[in-house]
Each structure stands twice: as structure tokens, then as C-alpha cells.
Amino acid sequence: MTDCTCPFQRHLFPQCTQEKELRDLLRSNDSPSAFQVAHCRSISTSLPAELERYDDEILRLNAALFRAESERAAVQDYSRLCDAVMSPVRRLPAEILVDIFGYFTTALHWPWLEFPRSDSIEEEMRRVANVELLRVAQVCPRWHQLVMGTPSLWSCIELDLCQWTAPDSRLLLLLKTVLDRGESFPLDLGIVWGNRDATSRVLELLASYSTRWRHVAFMTWTSPLDEYSKLSAIAGNLPLLSSLAINTGWNDVEAITFFEGAPQLVDVRFNGLPAKLPKLPLEQLKNLGLGASGPEDLTHVAATATRLSREVAIAVFSSTWEETATIQAVPRVSNVHVLSVRVIGPFDAAPARSAMRDWMLHFTLPHLDHLWFDCSQYAGVPLPWPADHFLALAHRSSFSSHLTVLELDPVFITEAELLQVLDVLQSLDNLTISDHKRIPGAPTEYVLLTDALLRCLTWTPGPACLAPALSYLGCHTLLKFDDDVYRDFVLSRIGPGRNEDGPFEVELFWDSDNQRDLDSVFSCVERRFVSTGAIGYCYRNAGAFQGTLFLILTFPHGQRPPLSSRNGIGRIQHRAGDLCFCQLLFEKDETRPGPRLKFCQPPAGPLQSGDSSATYYRTPVPTTFACTQAEELKSNMYLKITQSFSDYIRGLCFERPERTLDDAVIAGAQFPPSFLDGVEEAIKHLHSLGYAHNDLNPHNIMISKAGDPILIDFDSSLPLGLKLTKGGTFEWEYEGGVSAKENDLWALAELREWIEGRREY
């Protein structure tokens, strides 16, 4: 055996000259010399021992290789362990982890429209147990402790009792376990009733937890009334119940009184015979939704509405409505402020026309300020408009003095009929209308937003002006109007003194397949609006984004930028004026597919005292300073200041930067030390205003197409000295906990070292 500590000796390894001599000898007929004979015999004799030495060396080297590979794997595993210990996820507060875990739980979306259905009892057990959440709990002991010890994660339960073919002790025990994990946290329940015995057992169990009920939805289908008796224990024990939905089909539940004593109940949706409505505390309700399948049901709906003062939603089932020439109805007076009429199809025009007419005959609404229409299966088939009956309703209800919001999106109304409505509704503040595409069987499309209508809506002095208080106009349009006419309409409405209640906004929606060139619309904006500094606009392209993107265009110095919050469709948050520290937010708007264009006027008046953005509004912007703010989801669209002068932003351009500074460095890009001078200029300007950025890192610097840095992400920017409410980026935050110049200066110095390769990310 060879000594492992000594170098391996190659005793028989041939020299090049020796090997060449023997090969030449083989090619000739010469005999080997005596020396060659002795040499060959020596090699043959020593060969077995030499090969054994090689085998031993190979075994030694293989063992060393195996040991090295094992040690390498151990070092790599240890490195992963160290990385895991330093992982940012381990630094997340428990509150944030719980919020993340919430995405793995059941969510009862109100109103409860999608009922839980299971294909098997095993699937039902997995849903009741919340298997996805339990998988998360298996990641580590800390996560397990958080999942099992956080009652809010176990506060929503959906059950499909149709799969419970008999009372199942396993499921009942599982359900009780989940209920107990929720402790005293408010409970949301969604239940489809099924097997009689199983339903009775489950209801008895749930009734014992009624003090926790918050949002409850029952789909009872054909369950007999006596099954409700299992809930008798909840009477007087519903201190938290705020929302209730019951779908009874054709069952008579009029005798149910369990919910009458719920002190917090404010929202009820009842899908059943209106005449069989359970006993409810109607006077305290803020919202009551009822269905109607014929004129007789409307009589009961109107009678119930007389006891309400907030909001009523009527679901009209037009498929069961019988077309009649006329009906005799005594209008009932209701003091509700909001009324929504939702027509549920599929439907034919004739029954829908009767349904739209009949509900108007049953009501007098002297306090109504918001009326809107909806259609569950619109699909291009608009609702007919009973013009004469609406005018009669408006007259006896005095709509001219109090109706401020009218939404006619799915309604087919002619220009003449709309002008009649606007002539009556002098207090109208918010109007939504729609063009309608051609549908199969229809002769042509119908365009409501025409040049003629826009001219009629153009503001004029004097009593002849239609809708003088109008502050919002929305339209799903086929874009058949002229840009100049549209421009004149907008300019007429944004003049001083035109609208005392707030800014004017006009919003357009159109289908993605519309081929009209939008450049003319935007050029119209640039020609007449940008230079005035009087309005802003927002644009949405559904082909690129799944949400609504609002962009500020421009606004005057010393005034607030436009704020949009209509019906929760979208909003703009502003952190600065001339500096354009605006936050661009995505919000899904499933009800309005397609692109949109919106113009809005900022409200007049000085800034409120104490407004943290006042400094920004009154501060000139360096011409070279470009900054943006975006909620970067799917758009990668940023807003950039191109010029500023005096008190106005002169122009803006839209740019889609290709990558962040981090992306560029990873791709191998090289930057000179002077590259970050523009960022330093922006930071110093921000400091001069009394603010700090507080989150300067490679991900918050974009690279423009010209190669310049663009500073983004100001959601951590606060006045100097204030406590930080949002953490910075791991490894790039200066430990201090307050907004300070040092946060930015330290991060800027670290950035310079990083782009020079003197520190890791």
C-alpha cells in the first residue's frame, strides 16, 4: 500500500523516448537489443504490483472526492440555513403574516351570490377543515402557532349540507373544532340547507354560537318551516348580527321572528315571496333587498318600503312578468334615499317594459336622491324606458328638488326622452348614460352621446341651462362624437362659478374592439387643457391592464388636484402638486370593461391649513427634476414631468421605462459615479421642502429610455422628524424609525458603493 501522505510515485510510467523506440522496433524486422529485452521483461514482472498500487491510489482519490463532495453539500446546506435565518420573511410582524394567511381562508363575499357546492362528502370535509390554511400551518412552528392561535382566521364558515346525507359525527366534531378555534371573534356563515336530519343537527350547533354571528346567509331552497325552529335559541342572542341574506324559494317564513331583536342588523337581502318576509326590525335597516316576480309582489315591496328611510334594492324577475296593457296601483309613499332596480333575465323586451313601468306605478319617493338601474344579463340588450311613467313619478315625488344621482347605463333612452328628464331634474348632480351596440336582430346601433346632445348639455347662463348643477357625466360610448364639440362641452362646465358643490368630471368608457384613433382625443387635451392648468384626465386601457389607472395631467398652483371617488370605481391619492407626487392606483372595475377617458376639474379654493401637501403645491420644481409615483402592478406605466414654469406644469409625457436600476445592474450594465447625481439632486430638493424619501434603493430608481435615473415610490415620504409608519426595504433602510435626511444620504452612499461593486445587494 502506498503512504497516503506521500505523493504517488509512477514507477513504470513510460517516457516518451522509450515508447517511441519500441513502436519503431515493432514496425521493423530488427531484433531488440539486450537492454530492451531486459527492460521489457522487468516491466512484465513488475506490472501486477504496479497496477495494485494504482488501484489503491484510485480508491484513495475516490474516497477523497466523495468526502469533498459531501463536505461541499454540507457547506451549501449550511449556507442555505444561514440564508433562511437572515430571510426577510422571518422579520415580518405577526400582524402581516396573519394578513397573508387570510388569503388561504374562506371569504364570505357580501352579498352572498355564489353558494358553496361540494361534489363529495370528502370535499366538504376539506372545506370545513380549511385544508389550505392547515398546509400553511405545517411550514414551521411559528406559523403553526399563528394559524392555530389567531381566531380571525377561523371566523368564516361555508357549508353545503346537501352532501350531509345523514348526521355525521365526524363532520359535526370537525365543525365544532373550527367554531371553537374562532373563540369570540365575529362569525360569518354561509349555509346551503340540505338533508333534513343533518340540517337540524348543524343548526342546533350553530345556534349555540349565535352571539358571534355577524354576516349570515341561508340558502334554504325547499326546506320546510319547522326546520327553522332549530334556530329558536338565537332569539334575543344576536348582538353582532349586521347582515342577513335568506333565499327561501317559495317557502312561507312569515312566522319567523328570530331576527326581529337583532340590534345591529342593518343590511337584509331576502329572495322569496315579499308577502312572506320574516319579521325584521325594518325601521333600523339601512339596506333592504327584495325580489318581485309580478305586480302583486311589487305591492308588498312598496308597502314594506314605507317603513324604510335609507336604501331599497328591488330585483325584478322579468322572465316571470306577464305583459299587461295597464295595471291599477295605488302609489305608496316611501322615504328611502337610494333605490336600485335590478332586472334579472334572460328577458324579452315586452315583459321588461311592463316590469319597468309597474314599479314606477307603485311608488312615490319624496326624499329619493339616488336612482340607478342594473341588469344581470345585459349582453347588449338594453332595458326599455317608460318615459311617461317616469315623468309622472318625478312629478308626484318632486324629483326636481332632491334627485341628484341618476344612473341609466343599461337603459335604452332616446335623446328626446333624456332631454325631457333633464328638464325636470334641476338638482341633478350625477348622470350616467350609455350608447348601445347593434345586437343580433336589431337594425342598427343606437348612439345617445352625439354632438347634438353634447351641445344641449353645454353650460349656458340663465334658467334655460339643462342640469345646471351637473358635476359628473359618465357614458359608455361608441365614440361617435366630434372631439371639438366634446371639448367645448367640457370647457363650458369647468368655468368659475359653474358648479358650487365641487369639481366637474366627465368620464368615457368604450369597448376594447373600438378602432377609433385616440390620438385626436389626447391632442385635443394638449391643445386646450394642458396650457390652462384647469383640468386633469385619467385613461384606462383594459387591453393592457386589469384595473383602472388614473393619471393626473395638470392643475393650477395653490389648488388641490382632482380627487375621484365616485362609487368606489377609482381614486387618486396626492402627495404633491407641482412636484406631481401622485399615487397611481389600480382598482378592479369588473362592471365597466374596456378603456376609459376622464376629464376632471380641481375644486377651487385655498388648501386647508395643516395639509402636509401644501408645501409641495407652492414649491417650484427644478426643470431637470423628474419624479413619478406608481402602484406598480401590471402597468409599468409612469408619469414624468417634462417642463415646468411659473405656477403651472406645462406638459407631461407618458413613458414606460424598461427596467429598474437593479434590473440593469443584474444584466451587466455599467454606470459612472455621476449617474446618481440626478437622484442626489432630487433627494436634496425633497429635503429642502422638509421631507425625506425614506426608501431609497435600487428597485425605486427606474432607467428612462434616455438612460437617466427616475426616482419613484414616495409612499414612505414623510415630513422630517415624523415617526415612520411604513418600513423601508431590507438591507437598504437606515435604522432610526423617523423620517430624516440621514435615511436618504446613507442609502445614497450605499447605492454609490453598490453600482461600483463594493457592496452586495
mmCIF file of C-alpha atoms in Angstrom, residues 37-328:
data_model
loop_
_atom_site.group_PDB
_atom_site.id
_atom_site.type_symbol
_atom_site.label_atom_id
_atom_site.label_comp_id
_atom_site.label_asym_id
_atom_site.label_seq_id
_atom_site.Cartn_x
_atom_site.Cartn_y
_atom_site.Cartn_z
ATOM 1 C CA VAL A 37 14.888 -7.233 -23.720
ATOM 2 C CA ALA A 38 15.824 -6.737 -20.081
ATOM 3 C CA HIS A 39 13.621 -3.638 -19.846
ATOM 4 C CA CYS A 40 10.521 -5.367 -21.282
ATOM 5 C CA ARG A 41 10.977 -8.364 -19.003
ATOM 6 C CA SER A 42 11.268 -6.050 -15.992
ATOM 7 C CA ILE A 43 8.039 -4.256 -16.914
ATOM 8 C CA SER A 44 6.136 -7.536 -17.304
ATOM 9 C CA THR A 45 7.405 -8.837 -13.965
ATOM 10 C CA SER A 46 6.603 -5.633 -12.037
ATOM 11 C CA LEU A 47 3.217 -4.978 -13.679
ATOM 12 C CA PRO A 48 0.889 -6.766 -11.164
ATOM 13 C CA ALA A 49 2.350 -4.938 -8.190
ATOM 14 C CA GLU A 50 2.269 -1.599 -10.032
ATOM 15 C CA LEU A 51 -1.384 -1.998 -11.081
ATOM 16 C CA GLU A 52 -2.249 -2.803 -7.474
ATOM 17 C CA ARG A 53 -0.574 0.436 -6.433
ATOM 18 C CA TYR A 54 -2.698 2.328 -8.997
ATOM 19 C CA ASP A 55 -5.874 0.643 -7.763
ATOM 20 C CA ASP A 56 -5.059 1.670 -4.200
ATOM 21 C CA GLU A 57 -4.448 5.243 -5.326
ATOM 22 C CA ILE A 58 -7.723 5.328 -7.251
ATOM 23 C CA LEU A 59 -9.577 4.104 -4.162
ATOM 24 C CA ARG A 60 -7.886 6.774 -2.074
ATOM 25 C CA LEU A 61 -8.729 9.521 -4.556
ATOM 26 C CA ASN A 62 -12.344 8.333 -4.881
ATOM 27 C CA ALA A 63 -12.691 8.448 -1.113
ATOM 28 C CA ALA A 64 -11.213 11.947 -1.063
ATOM 29 C CA LEU A 65 -13.539 13.015 -3.896
ATOM 30 C CA PHE A 66 -16.548 11.582 -2.107
ATOM 31 C CA ARG A 67 -15.506 13.326 1.103
ATOM 32 C CA ALA A 68 -15.040 16.625 -0.746
ATOM 33 C CA GLU A 69 -18.419 16.330 -2.457
ATOM 34 C CA SER A 70 -20.089 15.534 0.870
ATOM 35 C CA GLU A 71 -18.389 18.471 2.551
ATOM 36 C CA ARG A 72 -19.402 20.739 -0.321
ATOM 37 C CA ALA A 73 -23.044 19.663 0.019
ATOM 38 C CA ALA A 74 -22.873 20.204 3.777
ATOM 39 C CA VAL A 75 -21.429 23.695 3.296
ATOM 40 C CA GLN A 76 -24.145 24.512 0.766
ATOM 41 C CA ASP A 77 -26.872 23.261 3.115
ATOM 42 C CA TYR A 78 -25.363 25.281 5.933
ATOM 43 C CA SER A 79 -25.328 28.361 3.716
ATOM 44 C CA ARG A 80 -28.997 27.850 2.928
ATOM 45 C CA LEU A 81 -29.649 27.554 6.653
ATOM 46 C CA CYS A 82 -27.851 30.851 7.251
ATOM 47 C CA ASP A 83 -29.803 32.499 4.429
ATOM 48 C CA ALA A 84 -33.031 31.189 5.924
ATOM 49 C CA VAL A 85 -32.098 32.633 9.309
ATOM 50 C CA MET A 86 -31.484 36.021 7.661
ATOM 51 C CA SER A 87 -34.540 35.794 5.384
ATOM 52 C CA PRO A 88 -36.722 38.932 5.451
ATOM 53 C CA VAL A 89 -39.840 36.793 5.862
ATOM 54 C CA ARG A 90 -38.672 35.897 9.370
ATOM 55 C CA ARG A 91 -38.733 39.599 10.223
ATOM 56 C CA LEU A 92 -42.334 40.090 9.196
ATOM 57 C CA PRO A 93 -44.531 41.087 12.128
ATOM 58 C CA ALA A 94 -47.197 38.634 13.178
ATOM 59 C CA GLU A 95 -49.889 41.052 12.004
ATOM 60 C CA ILE A 96 -48.601 40.982 8.426
ATOM 61 C CA LEU A 97 -48.231 37.214 8.417
ATOM 62 C CA VAL A 98 -51.806 36.849 9.616
ATOM 63 C CA ASP A 99 -52.969 39.118 6.789
ATOM 64 C CA ILE A 100 -51.122 36.904 4.313
ATOM 65 C CA PHE A 101 -52.575 33.754 5.849
ATOM 66 C CA GLY A 102 -56.007 35.270 5.373
ATOM 67 C CA TYR A 103 -55.702 34.628 1.629
ATOM 68 C CA PHE A 104 -55.865 30.901 2.373
ATOM 69 C CA THR A 105 -59.146 31.141 4.252
ATOM 70 C CA THR A 106 -62.760 31.078 3.171
ATOM 71 C CA ALA A 107 -64.174 34.529 2.410
ATOM 72 C CA LEU A 108 -67.895 35.232 2.562
ATOM 73 C CA HIS A 109 -68.332 37.893 -0.122
ATOM 74 C CA TRP A 110 -71.309 40.077 0.622
ATOM 75 C CA PRO A 111 -73.908 39.959 -0.760
ATOM 76 C CA TRP A 112 -73.690 36.168 -0.846
ATOM 77 C CA LEU A 113 -74.281 35.324 -4.509
ATOM 78 C CA GLU A 114 -72.102 32.267 -5.123
ATOM 79 C CA PHE A 115 -73.304 29.437 -2.930
ATOM 80 C CA PRO A 116 -70.798 26.781 -1.821
ATOM 81 C CA ARG A 117 -71.341 23.432 -3.505
ATOM 82 C CA SER A 118 -69.348 20.253 -2.920
ATOM 83 C CA ASP A 119 -69.132 17.209 -5.183
ATOM 84 C CA SER A 120 -68.490 14.754 -2.365
ATOM 85 C CA ILE A 121 -68.511 14.442 1.398
ATOM 86 C CA GLU A 122 -64.696 14.313 1.337
ATOM 87 C CA GLU A 123 -64.534 17.663 -0.458
ATOM 88 C CA GLU A 124 -66.979 19.084 2.076
ATOM 89 C CA MET A 125 -64.773 17.908 4.941
ATOM 90 C CA ARG A 126 -61.709 19.514 3.353
ATOM 91 C CA ARG A 127 -63.526 22.820 3.032
ATOM 92 C CA VAL A 128 -64.878 22.746 6.582
ATOM 93 C CA ALA A 129 -61.409 21.884 7.908
ATOM 94 C CA ASN A 130 -59.842 24.666 5.793
ATOM 95 C CA VAL A 131 -57.152 22.347 4.451
ATOM 96 C CA GLU A 132 -55.272 25.109 2.615
ATOM 97 C CA LEU A 133 -54.788 27.016 5.855
ATOM 98 C CA LEU A 134 -53.668 23.855 7.639
ATOM 99 C CA ARG A 135 -50.992 23.340 4.967
ATOM 100 C CA VAL A 136 -49.632 26.786 5.744
ATOM 101 C CA ALA A 137 -49.546 25.875 9.428
ATOM 102 C CA GLN A 138 -47.156 22.994 8.667
ATOM 103 C CA VAL A 139 -44.363 25.255 7.378
ATOM 104 C CA CYS A 140 -42.812 25.939 10.778
ATOM 105 C CA PRO A 141 -43.744 26.030 14.484
ATOM 106 C CA ARG A 142 -44.180 29.804 14.445
ATOM 107 C CA TRP A 143 -46.627 29.697 11.544
ATOM 108 C CA HIS A 144 -48.469 26.827 13.195
ATOM 109 C CA GLN A 145 -48.789 28.868 16.374
ATOM 110 C CA LEU A 146 -50.070 31.891 14.461
ATOM 111 C CA VAL A 147 -52.574 29.905 12.393
ATOM 112 C CA MET A 148 -53.990 27.966 15.307
ATOM 113 C CA GLY A 149 -53.888 30.895 17.695
ATOM 114 C CA THR A 150 -55.496 33.585 15.516
ATOM 115 C CA PRO A 151 -59.311 33.466 15.855
ATOM 116 C CA SER A 152 -59.908 35.745 12.855
ATOM 117 C CA LEU A 153 -58.552 33.046 10.515
ATOM 118 C CA TRP A 154 -61.341 30.708 11.629
ATOM 119 C CA SER A 155 -64.161 33.222 11.533
ATOM 120 C CA CYS A 156 -65.805 32.317 8.205
ATOM 121 C CA ILE A 157 -67.596 29.034 7.505
ATOM 122 C CA GLU A 158 -69.422 27.876 4.377
ATOM 123 C CA LEU A 159 -71.422 24.639 4.406
ATOM 124 C CA ASP A 160 -73.153 22.626 1.698
ATOM 125 C CA LEU A 161 -75.493 20.446 3.719
ATOM 126 C CA CYS A 162 -76.753 18.743 0.567
ATOM 127 C CA GLN A 163 -73.709 16.470 0.904
ATOM 128 C CA TRP A 164 -74.518 15.627 4.513
ATOM 129 C CA THR A 165 -76.711 12.645 3.676
ATOM 130 C CA ALA A 166 -77.108 11.893 7.376
ATOM 131 C CA PRO A 167 -75.896 13.357 10.662
ATOM 132 C CA ASP A 168 -72.176 12.633 10.530
ATOM 133 C CA SER A 169 -70.402 12.704 13.885
ATOM 134 C CA ARG A 170 -67.050 13.293 12.151
ATOM 135 C CA LEU A 171 -68.293 16.408 10.380
ATOM 136 C CA LEU A 172 -70.094 17.719 13.448
ATOM 137 C CA LEU A 173 -66.956 17.293 15.550
ATOM 138 C CA LEU A 174 -64.872 18.944 12.830
ATOM 139 C CA LEU A 175 -67.319 21.847 12.582
ATOM 140 C CA LYS A 176 -67.284 22.349 16.356
ATOM 141 C CA THR A 177 -63.472 22.324 16.341
ATOM 142 C CA VAL A 178 -63.379 25.063 13.707
ATOM 143 C CA LEU A 179 -66.002 27.092 15.589
ATOM 144 C CA ASP A 180 -64.010 26.840 18.808
ATOM 145 C CA ARG A 181 -60.816 27.985 17.087
ATOM 146 C CA GLY A 182 -62.605 31.239 16.288
ATOM 147 C CA GLU A 183 -63.082 31.859 20.018
ATOM 148 C CA SER A 184 -65.149 35.044 20.417
ATOM 149 C CA PHE A 185 -64.282 36.595 17.037
ATOM 150 C CA PRO A 186 -67.337 37.689 14.946
ATOM 151 C CA LEU A 187 -68.541 34.824 12.768
ATOM 152 C CA ASP A 188 -69.585 34.841 9.093
ATOM 153 C CA LEU A 189 -71.790 31.950 7.944
ATOM 154 C CA GLY A 190 -72.926 30.808 4.512
ATOM 155 C CA ILE A 191 -75.089 27.684 4.514
ATOM 156 C CA VAL A 192 -76.952 25.735 1.854
ATOM 157 C CA TRP A 193 -79.571 23.652 3.633
ATOM 158 C CA GLY A 194 -79.942 20.023 2.621
ATOM 159 C CA ASN A 195 -80.623 16.727 4.376
ATOM 160 C CA ARG A 196 -83.314 17.309 6.993
ATOM 161 C CA ASP A 197 -81.681 15.464 9.898
ATOM 162 C CA ALA A 198 -78.215 16.797 9.158
ATOM 163 C CA THR A 199 -79.514 20.349 8.767
ATOM 164 C CA SER A 200 -81.302 20.149 12.116
ATOM 165 C CA ARG A 201 -78.160 18.985 13.920
ATOM 166 C CA VAL A 202 -75.986 21.640 12.282
ATOM 167 C CA LEU A 203 -78.460 24.447 13.004
ATOM 168 C CA GLU A 204 -78.646 23.428 16.657
ATOM 169 C CA LEU A 205 -74.852 23.561 16.874
ATOM 170 C CA LEU A 206 -74.596 26.924 15.102
ATOM 171 C CA ALA A 207 -77.368 28.394 17.243
ATOM 172 C CA SER A 208 -75.205 27.872 20.316
ATOM 173 C CA TYR A 209 -72.682 30.301 18.768
ATOM 174 C CA SER A 210 -75.266 32.935 17.752
ATOM 175 C CA THR A 211 -73.710 35.639 19.934
ATOM 176 C CA ARG A 212 -70.832 35.685 17.412
ATOM 177 C CA TRP A 213 -72.925 35.837 14.216
ATOM 178 C CA ARG A 214 -72.027 38.885 12.105
ATOM 179 C CA HIS A 215 -72.833 38.158 8.427
ATOM 180 C CA VAL A 216 -75.201 35.236 7.842
ATOM 181 C CA ALA A 217 -76.578 33.829 4.577
ATOM 182 C CA PHE A 218 -79.061 30.954 4.346
ATOM 183 C CA MET A 219 -79.972 29.171 1.114
ATOM 184 C CA THR A 220 -82.988 27.182 2.306
ATOM 185 C CA TRP A 221 -84.424 26.058 -1.043
ATOM 186 C CA THR A 222 -87.383 23.792 -0.221
ATOM 187 C CA SER A 223 -86.722 23.317 3.490
ATOM 188 C CA PRO A 224 -89.983 23.208 5.477
ATOM 189 C CA LEU A 225 -90.751 25.850 8.042
ATOM 190 C CA ASP A 226 -90.319 23.514 11.013
ATOM 191 C CA GLU A 227 -86.577 23.279 10.317
ATOM 192 C CA TYR A 228 -86.290 26.949 11.250
ATOM 193 C CA SER A 229 -87.500 26.005 14.725
ATOM 194 C CA LYS A 230 -83.995 24.671 15.374
ATOM 195 C CA LEU A 231 -82.888 28.315 15.408
ATOM 196 C CA SER A 232 -85.319 29.366 18.119
ATOM 197 C CA ALA A 233 -82.449 29.677 20.597
ATOM 198 C CA ILE A 234 -80.969 32.617 18.667
ATOM 199 C CA ALA A 235 -83.904 34.904 19.518
ATOM 200 C CA GLY A 236 -82.503 37.753 21.594
ATOM 201 C CA ASN A 237 -78.951 36.394 21.215
ATOM 202 C CA LEU A 238 -77.764 38.220 18.092
ATOM 203 C CA PRO A 239 -75.797 41.189 19.454
ATOM 204 C CA LEU A 240 -73.385 41.364 16.477
ATOM 205 C CA LEU A 241 -75.591 40.391 13.530
ATOM 206 C CA SER A 242 -75.340 43.160 10.931
ATOM 207 C CA SER A 243 -76.061 41.431 7.589
ATOM 208 C CA LEU A 244 -78.613 38.743 6.768
ATOM 209 C CA ALA A 245 -79.401 37.040 3.458
ATOM 210 C CA ILE A 246 -82.181 34.475 3.115
ATOM 211 C CA ASN A 247 -83.143 32.641 -0.060
ATOM 212 C CA THR A 248 -86.322 30.708 0.713
ATOM 213 C CA GLY A 249 -87.608 29.888 -2.744
ATOM 214 C CA TRP A 250 -91.371 29.593 -2.327
ATOM 215 C CA ASN A 251 -91.360 28.754 1.380
ATOM 216 C CA ASP A 252 -93.527 30.609 3.839
ATOM 217 C CA VAL A 253 -91.244 32.054 6.507
ATOM 218 C CA GLU A 254 -93.532 34.864 7.613
ATOM 219 C CA ALA A 255 -93.846 33.389 11.104
ATOM 220 C CA ILE A 256 -90.095 33.570 11.778
ATOM 221 C CA THR A 257 -89.368 36.194 14.434
ATOM 222 C CA PHE A 258 -85.839 35.198 15.448
ATOM 223 C CA PHE A 259 -84.187 38.179 13.746
ATOM 224 C CA GLU A 260 -86.555 40.866 14.977
ATOM 225 C CA GLY A 261 -84.478 41.585 18.065
ATOM 226 C CA ALA A 262 -81.062 41.989 16.386
ATOM 227 C CA PRO A 263 -79.913 45.470 17.496
ATOM 228 C CA GLN A 264 -77.098 45.821 14.909
ATOM 229 C CA LEU A 265 -78.942 44.435 11.865
ATOM 230 C CA VAL A 266 -78.716 46.984 9.040
ATOM 231 C CA ASP A 267 -78.497 45.010 5.777
ATOM 232 C CA VAL A 268 -81.008 42.352 4.682
ATOM 233 C CA ARG A 269 -81.350 40.557 1.329
ATOM 234 C CA PHE A 270 -84.476 38.438 1.001
ATOM 235 C CA ASN A 271 -85.084 36.274 -2.052
ATOM 236 C CA GLY A 272 -88.564 34.875 -1.715
ATOM 237 C CA LEU A 273 -92.165 35.956 -1.697
ATOM 238 C CA PRO A 274 -92.248 39.568 -0.435
ATOM 239 C CA ALA A 275 -95.563 38.803 1.245
ATOM 240 C CA LYS A 276 -93.803 36.141 3.349
ATOM 241 C CA LEU A 277 -90.964 38.321 4.613
ATOM 242 C CA PRO A 278 -89.777 37.287 8.103
ATOM 243 C CA LYS A 279 -90.312 39.668 10.985
ATOM 244 C CA LEU A 280 -87.456 42.183 10.835
ATOM 245 C CA PRO A 281 -86.539 45.466 12.556
ATOM 246 C CA LEU A 282 -87.333 47.366 9.350
ATOM 247 C CA GLU A 283 -87.032 50.858 10.804
ATOM 248 C CA GLN A 284 -83.345 50.380 11.667
ATOM 249 C CA LEU A 285 -82.318 48.846 8.345
ATOM 250 C CA LYS A 286 -80.011 50.788 6.044
ATOM 251 C CA ASN A 287 -80.483 48.453 3.097
ATOM 252 C CA LEU A 288 -83.244 46.013 2.221
ATOM 253 C CA GLY A 289 -83.163 43.915 -0.926
ATOM 254 C CA LEU A 290 -86.374 42.265 -2.125
ATOM 255 C CA GLY A 291 -87.399 40.337 -5.214
ATOM 256 C CA ALA A 292 -90.526 40.738 -7.321
ATOM 257 C CA SER A 293 -91.828 38.372 -9.976
ATOM 258 C CA GLY A 294 -95.051 40.244 -10.742
ATOM 259 C CA PRO A 295 -97.183 43.313 -9.917
ATOM 260 C CA GLU A 296 -98.625 41.645 -6.814
ATOM 261 C CA ASP A 297 -95.142 41.305 -5.360
ATOM 262 C CA LEU A 298 -94.496 44.985 -6.069
ATOM 263 C CA THR A 299 -97.497 45.868 -3.910
ATOM 264 C CA HIS A 300 -95.880 44.149 -0.932
ATOM 265 C CA VAL A 301 -92.455 45.623 -1.726
ATOM 266 C CA ALA A 302 -93.897 49.141 -1.801
ATOM 267 C CA ALA A 303 -95.776 48.536 1.458
ATOM 268 C CA THR A 304 -92.587 47.338 3.141
ATOM 269 C CA ALA A 305 -90.623 50.303 1.787
ATOM 270 C CA THR A 306 -92.931 52.704 3.632
ATOM 271 C CA ARG A 307 -91.164 51.680 6.842
ATOM 272 C CA LEU A 308 -87.682 52.331 5.475
ATOM 273 C CA SER A 309 -85.689 55.540 5.109
ATOM 274 C CA ARG A 310 -82.278 54.528 3.719
ATOM 275 C CA GLU A 311 -81.912 52.196 0.722
ATOM 276 C CA VAL A 312 -84.094 49.657 -1.064
ATOM 277 C CA ALA A 313 -82.923 47.278 -3.788
ATOM 278 C CA ILE A 314 -85.579 45.642 -5.972
ATOM 279 C CA ALA A 315 -84.705 42.558 -8.015
ATOM 280 C CA VAL A 316 -87.244 42.291 -10.839
ATOM 281 C CA PHE A 317 -87.560 38.819 -12.380
ATOM 282 C CA SER A 318 -88.702 39.809 -15.845
ATOM 283 C CA SER A 319 -88.813 36.215 -17.103
ATOM 284 C CA THR A 320 -91.914 35.624 -14.941
ATOM 285 C CA TRP A 321 -93.503 39.007 -15.625
ATOM 286 C CA GLU A 322 -96.679 38.939 -17.644
ATOM 287 C CA GLU A 323 -97.087 41.639 -20.243
ATOM 288 C CA THR A 324 -100.164 43.705 -19.487
ATOM 289 C CA ALA A 325 -101.614 46.792 -21.061
ATOM 290 C CA THR A 326 -102.049 48.583 -17.744
ATOM 291 C CA ILE A 327 -102.492 47.890 -14.056
ATOM 292 C CA GLN A 328 -104.312 49.643 -11.260
#
